[in-house]
mmCIF file of C-alpha atoms and ligand atoms in Angstrom:
data_model
loop_
_atom_site.group_PDB
_atom_site.id
_atom_site.type_symbol
_atom_site.label_atom_id
_atom_site.label_comp_id
_atom_site.label_asym_id
_atom_site.label_seq_id
_atom_site.Cartn_x
_atom_site.Cartn_y
_atom_site.Cartn_z
ATOM 1 C CA MET A 1 0.000 0.000 0.000
ATOM 2 C CA PRO A 2 1.477 3.412 -0.894
ATOM 3 C CA GLY A 3 3.014 5.278 2.080
ATOM 4 C CA ASP A 4 0.539 8.155 1.881
ATOM 5 C CA ARG A 5 -2.453 5.855 2.238
ATOM 6 C CA LEU A 6 -0.824 4.143 5.220
ATOM 7 C CA LYS A 7 -0.324 7.589 6.778
ATOM 8 C CA ASP A 8 -3.994 8.367 6.214
ATOM 9 C CA LEU A 9 -4.996 5.260 8.187
ATOM 10 C CA ARG A 10 -2.944 6.209 11.263
ATOM 11 C CA PRO A 11 -4.923 7.991 13.974
ATOM 12 C CA ARG A 12 -4.083 11.673 14.252
ATOM 13 C CA PRO A 13 -1.877 12.323 17.286
ATOM 14 C CA ARG A 14 -3.555 14.074 20.225
ATOM 15 C CA VAL A 15 -1.490 17.090 21.205
ATOM 16 C CA LEU A 16 -1.391 19.388 24.250
ATOM 17 C CA MET A 17 -0.067 22.907 23.579
ATOM 18 C CA ILE A 18 1.963 24.326 26.504
ATOM 19 C CA GLY A 19 2.672 28.056 26.332
ATOM 20 C CA PHE A 20 0.228 28.387 23.426
ATOM 21 C CA ALA A 21 -0.620 32.059 24.074
ATOM 22 C CA GLY A 22 2.943 33.258 23.493
ATOM 23 C CA HIS A 23 4.621 34.367 20.285
ATOM 24 C CA GLN A 24 5.850 30.949 19.214
ATOM 25 C CA GLY A 25 2.899 28.979 20.571
ATOM 26 C CA LYS A 26 0.450 31.068 18.527
ATOM 27 C CA GLU A 27 2.520 30.510 15.390
ATOM 28 C CA TYR A 28 2.254 26.734 15.818
ATOM 29 C CA LEU A 29 -1.510 26.542 16.533
ATOM 30 C CA PRO A 30 -2.780 26.611 12.910
ATOM 31 C CA ILE A 31 0.045 24.422 11.634
ATOM 32 C CA MET A 32 -0.328 21.851 14.411
ATOM 33 C CA ARG A 33 -4.038 21.590 13.763
ATOM 34 C CA GLU A 34 -3.356 20.466 10.188
ATOM 35 C CA SER A 35 -1.650 17.237 11.334
ATOM 36 C CA ALA A 36 -2.897 16.651 14.889
ATOM 37 C CA ASP A 37 -5.885 17.030 17.181
ATOM 38 C CA ILE A 38 -5.262 19.799 19.712
ATOM 39 C CA VAL A 39 -6.916 18.388 22.833
ATOM 40 C CA GLY A 40 -5.981 21.189 25.222
ATOM 41 C CA GLY A 41 -3.789 24.158 25.971
ATOM 42 C CA VAL A 42 -1.837 25.230 29.072
ATOM 43 C CA ASP A 43 -0.824 28.843 29.703
ATOM 44 C CA SER A 44 -1.500 31.091 32.680
ATOM 45 C CA ALA A 45 -1.208 34.371 30.731
ATOM 46 C CA PRO A 46 -4.511 36.344 30.716
ATOM 47 C CA PRO A 47 -5.068 36.128 26.914
ATOM 48 C CA ALA A 48 -4.805 32.331 27.023
ATOM 49 C CA LEU A 49 -8.358 31.566 28.194
ATOM 50 C CA PRO A 50 -10.142 33.555 25.426
ATOM 51 C CA LEU A 51 -7.642 32.268 22.865
ATOM 52 C CA ALA A 52 -8.428 28.646 23.789
ATOM 53 C CA GLY A 53 -12.124 29.558 23.400
ATOM 54 C CA GLU A 54 -11.493 30.964 19.917
ATOM 55 C CA TRP A 55 -9.687 27.782 18.899
ATOM 56 C CA GLY A 56 -12.251 25.564 20.581
ATOM 57 C CA PHE A 57 -9.957 23.464 22.791
ATOM 58 C CA PRO A 58 -10.059 23.012 26.591
ATOM 59 C CA TYR A 59 -8.017 25.480 28.616
ATOM 60 C CA TYR A 60 -5.809 24.581 31.610
ATOM 61 C CA GLU A 61 -4.062 27.074 33.832
ATOM 62 C CA ASN A 62 -1.217 24.684 34.670
ATOM 63 C CA LEU A 63 0.251 21.410 33.455
ATOM 64 C CA ASP A 64 -0.813 19.400 36.524
ATOM 65 C CA ASP A 65 -4.467 20.233 35.807
ATOM 66 C CA ALA A 66 -4.079 19.171 32.186
ATOM 67 C CA LEU A 67 -2.350 15.912 33.099
ATOM 68 C CA LYS A 68 -5.231 15.048 35.437
ATOM 69 C CA SER A 69 -7.931 15.992 32.934
ATOM 70 C CA VAL A 70 -6.983 15.117 29.378
ATOM 71 C CA ASP A 71 -5.289 12.258 27.553
ATOM 72 C CA PHE A 72 -2.753 13.118 24.848
ATOM 73 C CA ASP A 73 0.147 11.552 22.941
ATOM 74 C CA ALA A 74 2.527 14.487 22.694
ATOM 75 C CA ALA A 75 2.943 18.008 24.024
ATOM 76 C CA VAL A 76 4.285 21.023 22.175
ATOM 77 C CA VAL A 77 6.314 23.133 24.623
ATOM 78 C CA THR A 78 6.847 26.841 23.839
ATOM 79 C CA VAL A 79 7.639 28.358 27.244
ATOM 80 C CA PRO A 80 10.515 30.532 28.573
ATOM 81 C CA HIS A 81 13.856 28.728 28.820
ATOM 82 C CA GLY A 82 13.807 28.436 32.622
ATOM 83 C CA GLU A 83 10.530 26.471 32.405
ATOM 84 C CA HIS A 84 11.614 23.964 29.761
ATOM 85 C CA PHE A 85 13.165 21.336 32.008
ATOM 86 C CA PRO A 86 10.466 21.085 34.715
ATOM 87 C CA VAL A 87 7.724 20.988 32.073
ATOM 88 C CA CYS A 88 9.500 18.335 29.961
ATOM 89 C CA ALA A 89 10.432 16.231 33.022
ATOM 90 C CA SER A 90 6.809 16.198 34.145
ATOM 91 C CA LEU A 91 5.585 15.233 30.650
ATOM 92 C CA LEU A 92 8.093 12.376 30.403
ATOM 93 C CA ALA A 93 7.195 11.166 33.905
ATOM 94 C CA HIS A 94 3.637 10.858 32.590
ATOM 95 C CA GLY A 95 4.758 8.950 29.493
ATOM 96 C CA ARG A 96 4.160 11.713 26.949
ATOM 97 C CA HIS A 97 6.253 12.586 23.897
ATOM 98 C CA VAL A 98 7.676 16.112 23.819
ATOM 99 C CA ILE A 99 8.091 18.414 20.838
ATOM 100 C CA LYS A 100 9.773 21.470 22.232
ATOM 101 C CA GLU A 101 11.217 24.800 21.313
ATOM 102 C CA LYS A 102 14.937 25.375 21.451
ATOM 103 C CA PRO A 103 17.102 25.180 23.464
ATOM 104 C CA PHE A 104 16.970 21.441 24.006
ATOM 105 C CA ALA A 105 18.458 22.219 27.441
ATOM 106 C CA VAL A 106 20.313 25.138 29.006
ATOM 107 C CA THR A 107 23.352 23.218 30.320
ATOM 108 C CA GLU A 108 25.088 19.983 29.416
ATOM 109 C CA PRO A 109 24.151 18.268 32.733
ATOM 110 C CA GLU A 110 20.527 19.269 32.161
ATOM 111 C CA ALA A 111 20.670 17.899 28.599
ATOM 112 C CA ARG A 112 22.054 14.589 29.865
ATOM 113 C CA HIS A 113 19.373 14.455 32.560
ATOM 114 C CA LEU A 114 16.636 15.079 29.999
ATOM 115 C CA ILE A 115 18.040 12.372 27.700
ATOM 116 C CA ARG A 116 18.046 9.897 30.626
ATOM 117 C CA LEU A 117 14.426 10.741 31.420
ATOM 118 C CA ALA A 118 13.451 10.328 27.748
ATOM 119 C CA GLN A 119 15.203 6.961 27.555
ATOM 120 C CA GLN A 120 13.619 5.726 30.795
ATOM 121 C CA ALA A 121 10.185 6.772 29.559
ATOM 122 C CA ASP A 122 10.868 5.448 26.007
ATOM 123 C CA ARG A 123 9.484 8.722 24.668
ATOM 124 C CA SER A 124 10.769 11.253 22.141
ATOM 125 C CA VAL A 125 12.008 14.739 22.913
ATOM 126 C CA PHE A 126 12.296 16.620 19.606
ATOM 127 C CA THR A 127 13.589 20.179 19.335
ATOM 128 C CA LEU A 128 11.914 22.591 16.912
ATOM 129 C CA LEU A 129 14.688 23.967 14.665
ATOM 130 C CA GLN A 130 13.345 25.301 11.385
ATOM 131 C CA ARG A 131 16.696 25.575 9.613
ATOM 132 C CA ASN A 132 17.070 21.780 9.593
ATOM 133 C CA PHE A 133 13.964 21.661 7.379
ATOM 134 C CA ASP A 134 14.774 24.716 5.278
ATOM 135 C CA PRO A 135 15.716 23.798 1.670
ATOM 136 C CA VAL A 136 18.500 26.412 1.549
ATOM 137 C CA PHE A 137 20.317 24.830 4.511
ATOM 138 C CA ARG A 138 19.691 21.367 3.051
ATOM 139 C CA PHE A 139 21.330 22.604 -0.179
ATOM 140 C CA ALA A 140 24.339 23.756 1.883
ATOM 141 C CA ARG A 141 24.681 20.388 3.658
ATOM 142 C CA GLU A 142 24.266 18.410 0.430
ATOM 143 C CA ASN A 143 26.811 20.522 -1.473
ATOM 144 C CA LEU A 144 29.415 20.888 1.264
ATOM 145 C CA ALA A 145 31.583 18.126 -0.248
ATOM 146 C CA ARG A 146 31.670 20.019 -3.578
ATOM 147 C CA ILE A 147 33.707 22.914 -2.127
ATOM 148 C CA GLY A 148 36.643 20.639 -1.251
ATOM 149 C CA GLU A 149 38.219 21.098 2.184
ATOM 150 C CA PRO A 150 36.419 23.877 4.067
ATOM 151 C CA TYR A 151 38.960 26.229 5.655
ATOM 152 C CA TRP A 152 36.772 29.146 6.793
ATOM 153 C CA PHE A 153 33.159 29.951 7.635
ATOM 154 C CA SER A 154 31.437 33.069 8.847
ATOM 155 C CA TYR A 155 27.918 32.987 10.175
ATOM 156 C CA ASP A 156 26.186 36.214 11.206
ATOM 157 C CA TYR A 157 22.702 36.575 12.641
ATOM 158 C CA HIS A 158 21.311 39.935 13.756
ATOM 159 C CA PHE A 159 18.086 41.494 14.938
ATOM 160 C CA ASN A 160 17.590 45.253 14.913
ATOM 161 C CA LEU A 161 15.565 45.720 18.095
ATOM 162 C CA ALA A 162 15.598 49.384 19.067
ATOM 163 C CA ARG A 163 15.085 48.926 22.809
ATOM 164 C CA PRO A 164 16.587 46.915 25.637
ATOM 165 C CA THR A 165 15.359 43.339 25.979
ATOM 166 C CA THR A 166 12.170 43.010 28.050
ATOM 167 C CA GLY A 167 9.963 40.193 29.371
ATOM 168 C CA TRP A 168 11.415 36.821 30.351
ATOM 169 C CA ARG A 169 14.450 37.318 28.093
ATOM 170 C CA ALA A 170 15.504 40.128 30.482
ATOM 171 C CA SER A 171 15.542 37.771 33.497
ATOM 172 C CA TRP A 172 18.536 35.476 33.905
ATOM 173 C CA GLU A 173 16.423 32.934 35.814
ATOM 174 C CA GLN A 174 13.980 32.649 32.903
ATOM 175 C CA ALA A 175 16.302 33.237 29.926
ATOM 176 C CA ARG A 176 19.388 31.421 31.314
ATOM 177 C CA GLY A 177 21.557 33.251 28.776
ATOM 178 C CA GLY A 178 21.585 36.084 26.273
ATOM 179 C CA VAL A 179 21.808 35.997 22.484
ATOM 180 C CA LEU A 180 24.142 33.003 22.399
ATOM 181 C CA LEU A 181 21.537 30.689 23.931
ATOM 182 C CA ASP A 182 18.496 32.361 22.368
ATOM 183 C CA MET A 183 19.469 33.198 18.769
ATOM 184 C CA GLY A 184 22.803 31.402 18.695
ATOM 185 C CA TYR A 185 21.258 27.989 19.428
ATOM 186 C CA HIS A 186 20.015 27.895 15.820
ATOM 187 C CA LEU A 187 23.454 28.737 14.422
ATOM 188 C CA VAL A 188 25.421 26.327 16.576
ATOM 189 C CA ASP A 189 22.933 23.605 15.626
ATOM 190 C CA VAL A 190 23.291 24.377 11.897
ATOM 191 C CA LEU A 191 27.082 24.108 12.268
ATOM 192 C CA SER A 192 26.632 20.834 14.231
ATOM 193 C CA GLY A 193 24.983 19.443 11.096
ATOM 194 C CA MET A 194 27.942 20.451 8.888
ATOM 195 C CA PHE A 195 31.087 20.134 11.012
ATOM 196 C CA PRO A 196 32.227 18.262 14.118
ATOM 197 C CA GLU A 197 32.181 20.080 17.463
ATOM 198 C CA ALA A 198 34.755 22.883 17.521
ATOM 199 C CA PRO A 199 37.581 21.840 19.846
ATOM 200 C CA ARG A 200 38.470 25.478 20.622
ATOM 201 C CA VAL A 201 36.242 28.531 20.850
ATOM 202 C CA HIS A 202 37.322 32.082 21.717
ATOM 203 C CA SER A 203 34.446 34.305 22.753
ATOM 204 C CA ALA A 204 33.663 37.986 23.231
ATOM 205 C CA PHE A 205 30.505 38.775 25.203
ATOM 206 C CA VAL A 206 29.302 42.328 24.614
ATOM 207 C CA HIS A 207 26.558 44.375 26.316
ATOM 208 C CA GLN A 208 24.830 47.378 24.843
ATOM 209 C CA TYR A 209 22.752 48.112 27.945
ATOM 210 C CA ARG A 210 23.706 48.411 31.604
ATOM 211 C CA GLU A 211 20.788 46.207 32.730
ATOM 212 C CA THR A 212 21.740 43.319 30.453
ATOM 213 C CA ARG A 213 25.369 43.628 31.584
ATOM 214 C CA ASP A 214 24.272 43.578 35.251
ATOM 215 C CA ARG A 215 22.227 40.429 34.610
ATOM 216 C CA GLY A 216 24.892 38.646 32.578
ATOM 217 C CA LEU A 217 22.660 38.513 29.466
ATOM 218 C CA GLU A 218 24.824 39.374 26.478
ATOM 219 C CA ASP A 219 23.361 41.560 23.700
ATOM 220 C CA LEU A 220 26.074 40.528 21.247
ATOM 221 C CA VAL A 221 28.460 37.615 21.094
ATOM 222 C CA GLY A 222 31.413 37.066 18.807
ATOM 223 C CA LEU A 223 32.942 33.595 18.562
ATOM 224 C CA MET A 224 36.069 32.317 16.836
ATOM 225 C CA CYS A 225 35.886 28.542 16.368
ATOM 226 C CA SER A 226 39.046 26.510 15.663
ATOM 227 C CA TYR A 227 39.297 22.986 14.283
ATOM 228 C CA PRO A 228 43.104 22.639 14.177
ATOM 229 C CA SER A 229 43.184 19.053 12.894
ATOM 230 C CA ARG A 230 41.012 20.043 9.885
ATOM 231 C CA GLY A 231 42.694 23.366 9.131
ATOM 232 C CA LEU A 232 39.318 25.017 9.604
ATOM 233 C CA GLU A 233 38.466 28.257 11.411
ATOM 234 C CA GLY A 234 35.168 30.082 11.602
ATOM 235 C CA SER A 235 33.432 33.054 13.147
ATOM 236 C CA LEU A 236 29.946 33.586 14.515
ATOM 237 C CA LEU A 237 28.537 37.012 15.216
ATOM 238 C CA ILE A 238 25.118 37.223 16.859
ATOM 239 C CA SER A 239 23.331 40.338 18.111
ATOM 240 C CA ARG A 240 19.934 41.779 19.023
ATOM 241 C CA HIS A 241 20.421 45.504 18.385
ATOM 242 C CA SER A 242 22.162 45.762 15.048
ATOM 243 C CA LEU A 243 21.379 48.114 12.147
ATOM 244 C CA ALA A 244 19.274 45.591 10.254
ATOM 245 C CA LYS A 245 17.802 42.138 10.665
ATOM 246 C CA ALA A 246 20.114 39.807 8.778
ATOM 247 C CA GLU A 247 21.318 36.222 8.544
ATOM 248 C CA HIS A 248 24.199 35.045 6.398
ATOM 249 C CA LEU A 249 26.377 31.934 6.316
ATOM 250 C CA CYS A 250 29.407 31.705 4.052
ATOM 251 C CA VAL A 251 31.727 28.676 3.858
ATOM 252 C CA LEU A 252 34.998 28.850 1.895
ATOM 253 C CA GLY A 253 36.674 25.657 0.734
ATOM 254 C CA SER A 254 39.718 24.610 -1.272
ATOM 255 C CA GLU A 255 37.580 24.123 -4.395
ATOM 256 C CA GLY A 256 34.664 26.498 -3.962
ATOM 257 C CA ALA A 257 32.312 28.299 -1.619
ATOM 258 C CA LEU A 258 28.780 28.174 -0.264
ATOM 259 C CA ASN A 259 26.668 31.196 0.465
ATOM 260 C CA VAL A 260 23.406 30.883 2.419
ATOM 261 C CA ALA A 261 20.879 33.561 3.327
ATOM 262 C CA PRO A 262 17.140 33.351 4.030
ATOM 263 C CA GLY A 263 15.433 32.314 0.802
ATOM 264 C CA ALA A 264 18.515 31.513 -1.314
ATOM 265 C CA ALA A 265 21.708 29.480 -1.238
ATOM 266 C CA THR A 266 24.412 29.447 -3.894
ATOM 267 C CA LEU A 267 27.376 27.258 -4.732
ATOM 268 C CA HIS A 268 30.417 29.019 -6.199
ATOM 269 C CA ALA A 269 33.692 28.096 -7.811
ATOM 270 C CA VAL A 270 36.893 29.496 -6.340
ATOM 271 C CA GLY A 271 36.937 33.118 -7.463
ATOM 272 C CA GLY A 272 33.186 33.542 -7.206
ATOM 273 C CA ALA A 273 31.563 32.189 -10.392
ATOM 274 C CA GLN A 274 28.120 30.871 -9.486
ATOM 275 C CA LEU A 275 27.708 27.144 -10.208
ATOM 276 C CA GLU A 276 24.296 26.408 -8.742
ATOM 277 C CA ARG A 277 21.520 28.260 -6.969
ATOM 278 C CA CYS A 278 18.695 27.125 -4.701
ATOM 279 C CA ALA A 279 15.866 29.635 -4.258
ATOM 280 C CA PRO A 280 12.803 27.643 -3.196
ATOM 281 C CA GLU A 281 9.357 29.136 -3.612
ATOM 282 C CA GLY A 282 7.889 27.863 -0.332
ATOM 283 C CA SER A 283 7.204 30.118 2.646
ATOM 284 C CA ARG A 284 8.462 30.032 6.243
ATOM 285 C CA THR A 285 5.132 28.410 7.143
ATOM 286 C CA ASP A 286 5.810 25.593 4.667
ATOM 287 C CA ILE A 287 9.118 24.906 6.423
ATOM 288 C CA THR A 288 7.457 24.874 9.842
ATOM 289 C CA ARG A 289 4.694 22.619 8.486
ATOM 290 C CA SER A 290 7.188 20.081 7.163
ATOM 291 C CA MET A 291 9.146 20.153 10.466
ATOM 292 C CA ILE A 292 6.045 19.480 12.555
ATOM 293 C CA ALA A 293 4.731 16.737 10.263
ATOM 294 C CA HIS A 294 8.219 15.160 10.241
ATOM 295 C CA TYR A 295 8.374 14.989 14.048
ATOM 296 C CA LEU A 296 4.779 13.798 14.475
ATOM 297 C CA GLU A 297 5.472 10.922 12.074
ATOM 298 C CA ARG A 298 8.589 9.861 14.011
ATOM 299 C CA LEU A 299 7.394 9.925 17.631
ATOM 300 C CA GLU A 300 7.872 6.141 17.923
ATOM 301 C CA ASP A 301 11.069 5.901 15.838
ATOM 302 C CA ARG A 302 13.803 5.010 18.342
ATOM 303 C CA ASP A 303 16.720 5.288 15.877
ATOM 304 C CA TYR A 304 15.667 8.724 14.722
ATOM 305 C CA ARG A 305 15.081 9.724 18.346
ATOM 306 C CA ARG A 306 18.607 8.654 19.382
ATOM 307 C CA ASP A 307 20.279 10.581 16.550
ATOM 308 C CA HIS A 308 18.244 13.670 17.350
ATOM 309 C CA LEU A 309 19.192 13.547 21.037
ATOM 310 C CA LEU A 310 22.906 13.131 20.242
ATOM 311 C CA ARG A 311 22.823 16.114 17.896
ATOM 312 C CA GLN A 312 21.069 18.259 20.509
ATOM 313 C CA LEU A 313 23.507 17.147 23.194
ATOM 314 C CA ALA A 314 26.375 18.343 20.977
ATOM 315 C CA THR A 315 24.708 21.715 20.428
ATOM 316 C CA VAL A 316 24.000 22.229 24.137
ATOM 317 C CA ARG A 317 27.510 21.070 25.095
ATOM 318 C CA THR A 318 29.123 23.606 22.761
ATOM 319 C CA ILE A 319 27.042 26.507 24.079
ATOM 320 C CA ASP A 320 27.388 25.468 27.720
ATOM 321 C CA GLY A 321 31.172 25.162 27.279
ATOM 322 C CA ILE A 322 31.373 28.682 25.845
ATOM 323 C CA TYR A 323 29.349 30.156 28.729
ATOM 324 C CA ARG A 324 31.307 28.302 31.393
ATOM 325 C CA ASP A 325 34.632 29.477 30.041
ATOM 326 C CA ARG A 326 33.596 33.003 29.186
ATOM 327 C CA SER A 327 35.495 34.610 32.024
ATOM 328 C CA GLY A 328 38.721 33.251 30.530
ATOM 329 C CA GLY A 329 37.593 34.368 27.053
ATOM 330 C CA SER A 330 38.547 31.060 25.461
ATOM 331 C CA SER A 331 37.030 27.644 25.588
ATOM 332 C CA GLU A 332 38.910 24.370 25.135
ATOM 333 C CA LEU A 333 36.127 21.967 24.343
ATOM 334 C CA ALA A 334 38.118 18.986 23.140
ATOM 335 C CA HIS A 335 38.148 17.150 26.451
ATOM 336 C CA ARG A 336 34.375 17.268 26.599
ATOM 337 C CA CYS A 337 33.956 15.743 23.146
ATOM 338 C CA ALA A 338 35.351 12.369 24.155
HETATM 339 N N1 NAD B 401 12.294 28.846 16.681
HETATM 340 C C1 NAD B 401 12.206 30.157 16.682
HETATM 341 O O1 NAD B 401 12.465 30.819 15.680
HETATM 342 C C2 NAD B 401 11.773 30.833 17.949
HETATM 343 C C3 NAD B 401 11.343 32.165 17.926
HETATM 344 C C4 NAD B 401 10.898 32.734 19.132
HETATM 345 C C5 NAD B 401 10.919 31.989 20.294
HETATM 346 N N2 NAD B 401 11.366 30.708 20.282
HETATM 347 C C6 NAD B 401 11.391 29.892 21.505
HETATM 348 O O2 NAD B 401 10.054 29.683 21.948
HETATM 349 C C7 NAD B 401 10.002 29.642 23.364
HETATM 350 C C8 NAD B 401 9.014 30.693 23.833
HETATM 351 O O3 NAD B 401 9.424 31.955 23.349
HETATM 352 P P1 NAD B 401 8.320 33.055 22.985
HETATM 353 O O4 NAD B 401 9.058 34.146 22.284
HETATM 354 O O5 NAD B 401 7.170 32.437 22.295
HETATM 355 O O6 NAD B 401 7.914 33.557 24.440
HETATM 356 P P2 NAD B 401 6.539 34.226 24.887
HETATM 357 O O7 NAD B 401 6.819 34.966 26.133
HETATM 358 O O8 NAD B 401 5.936 34.981 23.750
HETATM 359 O O9 NAD B 401 5.585 32.981 25.186
HETATM 360 C C9 NAD B 401 5.792 32.115 26.267
HETATM 361 C C10 NAD B 401 4.436 31.671 26.774
HETATM 362 O O10 NAD B 401 4.632 30.635 27.743
HETATM 363 C C11 NAD B 401 3.727 30.857 28.821
HETATM 364 N N3 NAD B 401 4.270 30.160 29.996
HETATM 365 C C12 NAD B 401 5.284 30.544 30.801
HETATM 366 N N4 NAD B 401 5.531 29.586 31.712
HETATM 367 C C13 NAD B 401 4.662 28.557 31.457
HETATM 368 C C14 NAD B 401 4.426 27.297 32.048
HETATM 369 N N5 NAD B 401 5.170 26.849 33.065
HETATM 370 N N6 NAD B 401 3.424 26.528 31.552
HETATM 371 C C15 NAD B 401 2.664 26.960 30.513
HETATM 372 N N7 NAD B 401 2.853 28.158 29.898
HETATM 373 C C16 NAD B 401 3.842 28.946 30.371
HETATM 374 C C17 NAD B 401 3.650 32.370 28.956
HETATM 375 O O11 NAD B 401 2.464 32.772 29.631
HETATM 376 C C18 NAD B 401 3.649 32.793 27.480
HETATM 377 O O12 NAD B 401 2.333 32.867 26.946
HETATM 378 C C19 NAD B 401 11.437 29.847 23.836
HETATM 379 O O13 NAD B 401 12.022 28.599 24.050
HETATM 380 C C20 NAD B 401 12.109 30.541 22.672
HETATM 381 O O14 NAD B 401 13.507 30.300 22.597
HETATM 382 C C21 NAD B 401 11.772 30.126 19.128
#
């Protein structure tokens, strides 16, 4: 029987939305409904109750109430970083799959703890990372071998927010880091899919505002990543208050180069001649839709689950290592890769 017809016969997963009244939660509501039955929503923010009414699903003020009242297969978790672990631990203790926003975890020990809980419960914990489902980044991964030996990359990602960070991102307890953890998680994860973990990282943590400096929440981070055994170096520059919103990855190799920006990726010969271009027509919503459908179809796939957890552990380990060593300004990560 063709795969699509088999898919049609599977029951739609029942999903609980946790943090559904926030920015990211609201973005996922219409897309989630296409592939799953939303059987409830948890969020204590005042707009959450009327929003659940508009969408026609039961509302719960906290997760404990939902766990007592409604049966579901998986939960989608879009809450502030400080809430991720307790929410996910509780879901796994109740035998539920988790599809969660980044970061997978805020420290390496927390990531390892979460992986143990997922393994004990035999449940999935998938992290929502759109770039892994974006055709332009897929083009970059698939064409990496065509540029020969990569010797340099630069990856920049900037927002142009005109005011100091507010809300939970301005609280260390809730954010657990500044731009490196928040925006940089995406970039470090993209690099995890292309290169091994960087054995050495030099970092510069920069603050535009006194309050973010006082709270240890960097507004800008610059990283120099070294892979001495591969002859590869690379830089990451991530900020919230730049002149323009921008994202750009460039990889230079012995036989060519890759250039990736939102909406288009190009492969070049040495010297710049364009060899191939990928400029897909789909929207950001299409990418999110394919990511969500992909995870919902693999909730019971233990091999896929294991690979996903290992990749997320690597991403968390890199970021945690950079934060822990920031006072020294340089991070020797090799010993943690063993
Ligand atoms: N992938 C992306 O591009 C992207 C973009 C933005 C945010 N995010 C991630 O999404 C998550 C949420 O960020 P946001 O910008 O949507 O924040 P937000 O403040 O807009 O939304 C968070 C929501 O969670 C609710 N909440 C807080 N604690 C809760 C709890 N214990 N149980 C249930 N609900 C709770 C809040 O009331 C709020 O409605 C973060 O992990 C963030 O990193 C990802």
